Amino acid sequence: QVQLVESGGGVVQAGRSLRLSCAASGFRFSSYGMHWVRQAPGKGLEWVAVVWHDGKKKDYEDSLKGRFTISKDNFRNTVYLQMNSLRAEDTAVYYCTRDGSTSGTYPMDYWGQGTLVTVSS
Amino acid sequence: SSVLTQPPSVSVAPGQTARISCGGDNIGTQRVHWYQQVAGQAPVLVVHDDSDRPSGIPERFSGSNSGSTATLTISGVETGDEADYYCQVWDDVTDHVLFGGGTKLTVL
């Protein structure tokens, strides 16, 4: 069965960096686009970034461009989110999700359980 | 559609029908997807491409989309349906995913 397991969250000081990982199993990872979605405490869902199946095309929420980088390793079946210059407003649960296609334009049919990132000032 | 607007809350008695709207410019020309998030859990896809259900989702969940409003309809609401619901589209002008602000469904 499809499994997405996030890791790498924790408490980090403002201005520092953190890299999240999402290990995928149960499907042909190289055939699917992958997203990161976050949810601040008590708030709604916010899309962060998407990477196409082959790792070559990527898109980001406008306000995060330049600070966050998504990448995909089809040999390790893992998607990453590198987060730099973290701010208090980046505090959230970060979910890894699978797109229903090779790109990022289909529904997110599987979600991980999320990893909590807390940015302390 | 750059903004998706949902009502913050909807309340319904058990057994009744809940309708949750998602408004956006020309949303009727886009494919709308709906997610259910029970408190403390990750979201789950309940309707995709306006009106299709993933396997395992009860027939009580249905969707429609026309003009400037998409609607998620839950028939015969059960207490277990109490959750936050989010609509989502892919904006092919900006190549971005858009989520609605979410609607909290309360089962009275």
PDB file of C-alpha atoms in Angstrom:
ATOM      1  CA  GLN A   1       0.000   0.000   0.000  1.00  0.00           C
ATOM      2  CA  VAL A   2       1.063   3.586  -0.560  1.00  0.00           C
ATOM      3  CA  GLN A   3       2.974   5.080   2.342  1.00  0.00           C
ATOM      4  CA  LEU A   4       4.456   8.528   2.774  1.00  0.00           C
ATOM      5  CA  VAL A   5       6.542   9.118   5.886  1.00  0.00           C
ATOM      6  CA  GLU A   6       7.837  12.581   6.665  1.00  0.00           C
ATOM      7  CA  SER A   7      10.786  13.295   8.909  1.00  0.00           C
ATOM      8  CA  GLY A   8      13.145  16.111   9.795  1.00  0.00           C
ATOM      9  CA  GLY A   9      10.808  18.391  11.681  1.00  0.00           C
ATOM     10  CA  GLY A  10      11.609  19.905  15.056  1.00  0.00           C
ATOM     11  CA  VAL A  11      12.337  23.140  16.832  1.00  0.00           C
ATOM     12  CA  VAL A  12      14.693  25.524  15.046  1.00  0.00           C
ATOM     13  CA  GLN A  13      15.752  29.093  15.685  1.00  0.00           C
ATOM     14  CA  ALA A  14      14.629  31.836  13.372  1.00  0.00           C
ATOM     15  CA  GLY A  15      17.085  32.416  10.556  1.00  0.00           C
ATOM     16  CA  ARG A  16      18.336  28.827  10.534  1.00  0.00           C
ATOM     17  CA  SER A  17      17.743  26.077   8.006  1.00  0.00           C
ATOM     18  CA  LEU A  18      15.989  22.727   8.078  1.00  0.00           C
ATOM     19  CA  ARG A  19      15.572  19.930   5.574  1.00  0.00           C
ATOM     20  CA  LEU A  20      12.460  17.779   5.556  1.00  0.00           C
ATOM     21  CA  SER A  21      12.370  14.332   3.975  1.00  0.00           C
ATOM     22  CA  CYS A  22       9.484  12.214   2.795  1.00  0.00           C
ATOM     23  CA  ALA A  23      10.123   8.520   2.204  1.00  0.00           C
ATOM     24  CA  ALA A  24       7.686   6.920  -0.227  1.00  0.00           C
ATOM     25  CA  SER A  25       6.808   3.276  -0.713  1.00  0.00           C
ATOM     26  CA  GLY A  26       4.146   1.093  -2.255  1.00  0.00           C
ATOM     27  CA  PHE A  27       4.108   2.694  -5.704  1.00  0.00           C
ATOM     28  CA  ARG A  28       6.359   3.554  -8.646  1.00  0.00           C
ATOM     29  CA  PHE A  29       7.782   6.775  -7.195  1.00  0.00           C
ATOM     30  CA  SER A  30       9.398   7.911 -10.450  1.00  0.00           C
ATOM     31  CA  SER A  31       5.994   8.107 -12.149  1.00  0.00           C
ATOM     32  CA  TYR A  32       4.378  10.667  -9.846  1.00  0.00           C
ATOM     33  CA  GLY A  33       4.653  14.317  -9.015  1.00  0.00           C
ATOM     34  CA  MET A  34       4.946  15.181  -5.344  1.00  0.00           C
ATOM     35  CA  HIS A  35       3.855  18.176  -3.257  1.00  0.00           C
ATOM     36  CA  TRP A  36       4.531  19.734   0.104  1.00  0.00           C
ATOM     37  CA  VAL A  37       1.546  21.317   1.865  1.00  0.00           C
ATOM     38  CA  ARG A  38       1.683  23.003   5.249  1.00  0.00           C
ATOM     39  CA  GLN A  39      -0.797  23.905   7.962  1.00  0.00           C
ATOM     40  CA  ALA A  40      -0.066  26.484  10.629  1.00  0.00           C
ATOM     41  CA  PRO A  41      -1.584  25.796  14.068  1.00  0.00           C
ATOM     42  CA  GLY A  42      -5.333  26.316  13.915  1.00  0.00           C
ATOM     43  CA  LYS A  43      -5.198  27.455  10.283  1.00  0.00           C
ATOM     44  CA  GLY A  44      -6.074  26.066   6.873  1.00  0.00           C
ATOM     45  CA  LEU A  45      -4.041  24.218   4.291  1.00  0.00           C
ATOM     46  CA  GLU A  46      -1.379  26.119   2.372  1.00  0.00           C
ATOM     47  CA  TRP A  47       0.329  24.728  -0.682  1.00  0.00           C
ATOM     48  CA  VAL A  48       4.119  25.035  -0.548  1.00  0.00           C
ATOM     49  CA  ALA A  49       5.663  23.459  -3.642  1.00  0.00           C
ATOM     50  CA  VAL A  50       5.430  20.735  -6.282  1.00  0.00           C
ATOM     51  CA  VAL A  51       7.995  18.722  -8.190  1.00  0.00           C
ATOM     52  CA  TRP A  52       7.207  16.820 -11.380  1.00  0.00           C
ATOM     53  CA  HIS A  53       7.791  13.100 -11.622  1.00  0.00           C
ATOM     54  CA  ASP A  54      11.289  13.380 -13.081  1.00  0.00           C
ATOM     55  CA  GLY A  55      12.399  16.068 -10.647  1.00  0.00           C
ATOM     56  CA  LYS A  56      13.004  18.608 -13.392  1.00  0.00           C
ATOM     57  CA  LYS A  57      10.035  20.963 -13.183  1.00  0.00           C
ATOM     58  CA  LYS A  58       9.241  22.651  -9.890  1.00  0.00           C
ATOM     59  CA  ASP A  59       6.816  25.338  -8.759  1.00  0.00           C
ATOM     60  CA  TYR A  60       6.522  27.250  -5.502  1.00  0.00           C
ATOM     61  CA  GLU A  61       4.056  29.373  -3.626  1.00  0.00           C
ATOM     62  CA  ASP A  62       5.133  32.886  -4.540  1.00  0.00           C
ATOM     63  CA  SER A  63       5.965  34.057  -1.015  1.00  0.00           C
ATOM     64  CA  LEU A  64       8.312  31.092  -0.469  1.00  0.00           C
ATOM     65  CA  LYS A  65      10.338  31.318  -3.660  1.00  0.00           C
ATOM     66  CA  GLY A  66      14.008  31.810  -2.949  1.00  0.00           C
ATOM     67  CA  ARG A  67      13.831  30.421   0.606  1.00  0.00           C
ATOM     68  CA  PHE A  68      12.394  26.937   0.038  1.00  0.00           C
ATOM     69  CA  THR A  69      13.638  24.305  -2.416  1.00  0.00           C
ATOM     70  CA  ILE A  70      11.886  21.077  -3.329  1.00  0.00           C
ATOM     71  CA  SER A  71      13.785  18.139  -4.793  1.00  0.00           C
ATOM     72  CA  LYS A  72      13.072  14.526  -5.704  1.00  0.00           C
ATOM     73  CA  ASP A  73      15.415  11.544  -5.625  1.00  0.00           C
ATOM     74  CA  ASN A  74      13.942   8.752  -7.703  1.00  0.00           C
ATOM     75  CA  PHE A  75      16.669   6.336  -6.629  1.00  0.00           C
ATOM     76  CA  ARG A  76      15.988   6.804  -2.932  1.00  0.00           C
ATOM     77  CA  ASN A  77      12.207   7.203  -3.389  1.00  0.00           C
ATOM     78  CA  THR A  78      12.384  10.371  -1.359  1.00  0.00           C
ATOM     79  CA  VAL A  79      11.231  13.949  -1.772  1.00  0.00           C
ATOM     80  CA  TYR A  80      12.880  16.757   0.151  1.00  0.00           C
ATOM     81  CA  LEU A  81      12.062  20.286   1.222  1.00  0.00           C
ATOM     82  CA  GLN A  82      15.030  22.494   2.035  1.00  0.00           C
ATOM     83  CA  MET A  83      13.897  25.461   4.110  1.00  0.00           C
ATOM     84  CA  ASN A  84      16.276  28.379   4.633  1.00  0.00           C
ATOM     85  CA  SER A  85      16.070  31.636   6.604  1.00  0.00           C
ATOM     86  CA  LEU A  86      13.189  30.257   8.625  1.00  0.00           C
ATOM     87  CA  ARG A  87      10.714  32.643  10.196  1.00  0.00           C
ATOM     88  CA  ALA A  88       8.187  32.302  12.992  1.00  0.00           C
ATOM     89  CA  GLU A  89       5.390  32.254  10.405  1.00  0.00           C
ATOM     90  CA  ASP A  90       6.861  29.074   8.895  1.00  0.00           C
ATOM     91  CA  THR A  91       5.769  27.209  12.028  1.00  0.00           C
ATOM     92  CA  ALA A  92       3.400  24.517  10.781  1.00  0.00           C
ATOM     93  CA  VAL A  93       2.785  20.851  10.185  1.00  0.00           C
ATOM     94  CA  TYR A  94       4.317  19.986   6.826  1.00  0.00           C
ATOM     95  CA  TYR A  95       2.610  17.288   4.771  1.00  0.00           C
ATOM     96  CA  CYS A  96       4.081  15.371   1.874  1.00  0.00           C
ATOM     97  CA  THR A  97       1.473  14.412  -0.710  1.00  0.00           C
ATOM     98  CA  ARG A  98       1.365  12.408  -3.921  1.00  0.00           C
ATOM     99  CA  ASP A  99      -0.092  13.944  -7.041  1.00  0.00           C
ATOM    100  CA  GLY A 100      -2.324  11.677  -9.063  1.00  0.00           C
ATOM    101  CA  SER A 101      -0.181  12.164 -12.165  1.00  0.00           C
ATOM    102  CA  THR A 102       3.332  12.687 -13.463  1.00  0.00           C
ATOM    103  CA  SER A 103       2.921  16.437 -13.017  1.00  0.00           C
ATOM    104  CA  GLY A 104       1.398  18.485 -10.252  1.00  0.00           C
ATOM    105  CA  THR A 105      -1.958  19.192 -11.766  1.00  0.00           C
ATOM    106  CA  TYR A 106      -4.052  16.326 -10.451  1.00  0.00           C
ATOM    107  CA  PRO A 107      -5.624  15.769  -7.035  1.00  0.00           C
ATOM    108  CA  MET A 108      -3.441  14.811  -4.100  1.00  0.00           C
ATOM    109  CA  ASP A 109      -4.500  11.231  -3.631  1.00  0.00           C
ATOM    110  CA  TYR A 110      -2.210  10.257  -0.742  1.00  0.00           C
ATOM    111  CA  TRP A 111      -0.962  12.267   2.233  1.00  0.00           C
ATOM    112  CA  GLY A 112       1.644  11.571   4.863  1.00  0.00           C
ATOM    113  CA  GLN A 113       0.932  12.100   8.545  1.00  0.00           C
ATOM    114  CA  GLY A 114       2.955  15.294   8.624  1.00  0.00           C
ATOM    115  CA  THR A 115       5.985  16.581  10.493  1.00  0.00           C
ATOM    116  CA  LEU A 116       5.845  19.579  12.820  1.00  0.00           C
ATOM    117  CA  VAL A 117       8.268  22.450  12.327  1.00  0.00           C
ATOM    118  CA  THR A 118       8.447  25.025  15.101  1.00  0.00           C
ATOM    119  CA  VAL A 119      10.484  28.165  14.494  1.00  0.00           C
ATOM    120  CA  SER A 120      11.442  29.924  17.698  1.00  0.00           C
ATOM    121  CA  SER A 121      12.378  33.558  17.894  1.00  0.00           C
TER     122      SER A 121
ATOM    123  CA  SER B   1      -9.249  31.633 -10.234  1.00  0.00           C
ATOM    124  CA  SER B   2      -6.769  33.162  -7.782  1.00  0.00           C
ATOM    125  CA  VAL B   3      -8.901  32.948  -4.637  1.00  0.00           C
ATOM    126  CA  LEU B   4     -11.262  30.196  -3.524  1.00  0.00           C
ATOM    127  CA  THR B   5     -13.917  31.283  -1.035  1.00  0.00           C
ATOM    128  CA  GLN B   6     -15.571  28.876   1.385  1.00  0.00           C
ATOM    129  CA  PRO B   7     -17.976  29.598   4.255  1.00  0.00           C
ATOM    130  CA  PRO B   8     -16.153  29.245   7.586  1.00  0.00           C
ATOM    131  CA  SER B   9     -18.753  26.927   9.011  1.00  0.00           C
ATOM    132  CA  VAL B  10     -21.769  24.803   8.162  1.00  0.00           C
ATOM    133  CA  SER B  11     -24.000  23.067  10.687  1.00  0.00           C
ATOM    134  CA  VAL B  12     -26.423  20.237  10.034  1.00  0.00           C
ATOM    135  CA  ALA B  13     -28.372  17.677  12.022  1.00  0.00           C
ATOM    136  CA  PRO B  14     -27.609  13.973  11.651  1.00  0.00           C
ATOM    137  CA  GLY B  15     -29.360  12.449   8.656  1.00  0.00           C
ATOM    138  CA  GLN B  16     -29.736  15.772   6.888  1.00  0.00           C
ATOM    139  CA  THR B  17     -27.869  17.030   3.839  1.00  0.00           C
ATOM    140  CA  ALA B  18     -24.846  19.314   4.120  1.00  0.00           C
ATOM    141  CA  ARG B  19     -23.762  21.532   1.254  1.00  0.00           C
ATOM    142  CA  ILE B  20     -20.383  23.239   1.296  1.00  0.00           C
ATOM    143  CA  SER B  21     -19.651  25.819  -1.368  1.00  0.00           C
ATOM    144  CA  CYS B  22     -16.392  26.901  -2.968  1.00  0.00           C
ATOM    145  CA  GLY B  23     -16.520  30.110  -4.976  1.00  0.00           C
ATOM    146  CA  GLY B  24     -14.040  31.429  -7.497  1.00  0.00           C
ATOM    147  CA  ASP B  25     -13.878  33.265 -10.795  1.00  0.00           C
ATOM    148  CA  ASN B  26     -14.777  30.832 -13.566  1.00  0.00           C
ATOM    149  CA  ILE B  27     -14.263  27.886 -11.228  1.00  0.00           C
ATOM    150  CA  GLY B  28     -16.698  26.015 -13.440  1.00  0.00           C
ATOM    151  CA  THR B  29     -13.938  25.747 -16.041  1.00  0.00           C
ATOM    152  CA  GLN B  30     -11.540  24.096 -13.578  1.00  0.00           C
ATOM    153  CA  ARG B  31     -11.362  20.674 -11.976  1.00  0.00           C
ATOM    154  CA  VAL B  32     -12.202  20.944  -8.298  1.00  0.00           C
ATOM    155  CA  HIS B  33     -11.070  18.514  -5.637  1.00  0.00           C
ATOM    156  CA  TRP B  34     -12.305  18.198  -2.032  1.00  0.00           C
ATOM    157  CA  TYR B  35     -10.469  17.016   1.077  1.00  0.00           C
ATOM    158  CA  GLN B  36     -11.798  16.042   4.482  1.00  0.00           C
ATOM    159  CA  GLN B  37      -9.659  16.654   7.558  1.00  0.00           C
ATOM    160  CA  VAL B  38     -10.841  15.121  10.798  1.00  0.00           C
ATOM    161  CA  ALA B  39      -9.370  16.822  13.866  1.00  0.00           C
ATOM    162  CA  GLY B  40      -5.795  15.719  14.511  1.00  0.00           C
ATOM    163  CA  GLN B  41      -5.498  13.764  11.277  1.00  0.00           C
ATOM    164  CA  ALA B  42      -4.087  14.309   7.809  1.00  0.00           C
ATOM    165  CA  PRO B  43      -6.484  15.339   5.039  1.00  0.00           C
ATOM    166  CA  VAL B  44      -8.148  12.704   2.879  1.00  0.00           C
ATOM    167  CA  LEU B  45      -9.350  13.147  -0.706  1.00  0.00           C
ATOM    168  CA  VAL B  46     -13.125  12.625  -0.815  1.00  0.00           C
ATOM    169  CA  VAL B  47     -14.106  14.016  -4.231  1.00  0.00           C
ATOM    170  CA  HIS B  48     -11.937  14.731  -7.263  1.00  0.00           C
ATOM    171  CA  ASP B  49     -12.497  16.230 -10.679  1.00  0.00           C
ATOM    172  CA  ASP B  50     -15.681  17.957  -9.533  1.00  0.00           C
ATOM    173  CA  SER B  51     -17.765  14.861  -8.868  1.00  0.00           C
ATOM    174  CA  ASP B  52     -15.736  11.636  -8.828  1.00  0.00           C
ATOM    175  CA  ARG B  53     -15.173   9.637  -5.650  1.00  0.00           C
ATOM    176  CA  PRO B  54     -11.974   7.749  -4.837  1.00  0.00           C
ATOM    177  CA  SER B  55     -12.459   4.105  -3.960  1.00  0.00           C
ATOM    178  CA  GLY B  56     -13.588   3.658  -0.390  1.00  0.00           C
ATOM    179  CA  ILE B  57     -15.420   6.973  -0.148  1.00  0.00           C
ATOM    180  CA  PRO B  58     -19.147   6.517   0.552  1.00  0.00           C
ATOM    181  CA  GLU B  59     -21.697   7.453  -2.096  1.00  0.00           C
ATOM    182  CA  ARG B  60     -23.055   9.983   0.382  1.00  0.00           C
ATOM    183  CA  PHE B  61     -20.266  12.292  -0.780  1.00  0.00           C
ATOM    184  CA  SER B  62     -20.891  13.989  -4.100  1.00  0.00           C
ATOM    185  CA  GLY B  63     -19.817  17.119  -5.914  1.00  0.00           C
ATOM    186  CA  SER B  64     -20.864  19.542  -8.597  1.00  0.00           C
ATOM    187  CA  ASN B  65     -19.275  22.502 -10.314  1.00  0.00           C
ATOM    188  CA  SER B  66     -20.737  25.187 -12.529  1.00  0.00           C
ATOM    189  CA  GLY B  67     -20.226  28.865 -13.205  1.00  0.00           C
ATOM    190  CA  SER B  68     -18.571  30.474 -10.220  1.00  0.00           C
ATOM    191  CA  THR B  69     -19.395  27.879  -7.554  1.00  0.00           C
ATOM    192  CA  ALA B  70     -18.403  24.296  -6.809  1.00  0.00           C
ATOM    193  CA  THR B  71     -20.344  22.387  -4.170  1.00  0.00           C
ATOM    194  CA  LEU B  72     -19.592  19.390  -1.998  1.00  0.00           C
ATOM    195  CA  THR B  73     -22.763  17.628  -0.896  1.00  0.00           C
ATOM    196  CA  ILE B  74     -22.896  15.141   1.949  1.00  0.00           C
ATOM    197  CA  SER B  75     -26.179  13.265   2.158  1.00  0.00           C
ATOM    198  CA  GLY B  76     -27.393  11.519   5.287  1.00  0.00           C
ATOM    199  CA  VAL B  77     -24.749  13.233   7.413  1.00  0.00           C
ATOM    200  CA  GLU B  78     -23.256  11.144  10.197  1.00  0.00           C
ATOM    201  CA  THR B  79     -21.452  12.265  13.322  1.00  0.00           C
ATOM    202  CA  GLY B  80     -18.230  10.883  11.835  1.00  0.00           C
ATOM    203  CA  ASP B  81     -18.467  13.430   9.015  1.00  0.00           C
ATOM    204  CA  GLU B  82     -17.701  16.233  11.430  1.00  0.00           C
ATOM    205  CA  ALA B  83     -14.476  17.684  10.044  1.00  0.00           C
ATOM    206  CA  ASP B  84     -12.895  20.519   8.117  1.00  0.00           C
ATOM    207  CA  TYR B  85     -13.408  20.420   4.364  1.00  0.00           C
ATOM    208  CA  TYR B  86     -11.169  22.090   1.780  1.00  0.00           C
ATOM    209  CA  CYS B  87     -11.651  22.666  -1.921  1.00  0.00           C
ATOM    210  CA  GLN B  88      -8.629  22.769  -4.235  1.00  0.00           C
ATOM    211  CA  VAL B  89      -7.837  23.522  -7.852  1.00  0.00           C
ATOM    212  CA  TRP B  90      -4.786  23.679 -10.053  1.00  0.00           C
ATOM    213  CA  ASP B  91      -4.438  27.174 -11.477  1.00  0.00           C
ATOM    214  CA  ASP B  92      -2.897  26.625 -14.885  1.00  0.00           C
ATOM    215  CA  VAL B  93      -2.287  30.343 -15.367  1.00  0.00           C
ATOM    216  CA  THR B  94       0.112  30.551 -12.430  1.00  0.00           C
ATOM    217  CA  ASP B  95       1.035  26.824 -12.247  1.00  0.00           C
ATOM    218  CA  HIS B  96       0.053  26.893  -8.596  1.00  0.00           C
ATOM    219  CA  VAL B  97      -2.177  24.807  -6.367  1.00  0.00           C
ATOM    220  CA  LEU B  98      -4.948  26.802  -4.675  1.00  0.00           C
ATOM    221  CA  PHE B  99      -6.810  25.762  -1.547  1.00  0.00           C
ATOM    222  CA  GLY B 100      -9.987  27.286  -0.222  1.00  0.00           C
ATOM    223  CA  GLY B 101      -9.909  28.582   3.321  1.00  0.00           C
ATOM    224  CA  GLY B 102     -11.756  25.547   4.652  1.00  0.00           C
ATOM    225  CA  THR B 103     -15.208  24.930   6.096  1.00  0.00           C
ATOM    226  CA  LYS B 104     -15.837  23.428   9.495  1.00  0.00           C
ATOM    227  CA  LEU B 105     -18.767  21.025   9.333  1.00  0.00           C
ATOM    228  CA  THR B 106     -20.526  20.627  12.664  1.00  0.00           C
ATOM    229  CA  VAL B 107     -23.021  17.809  13.139  1.00  0.00           C
ATOM    230  CA  LEU B 108     -25.554  19.013  15.701  1.00  0.00           C
TER     231      LEU B 108
END
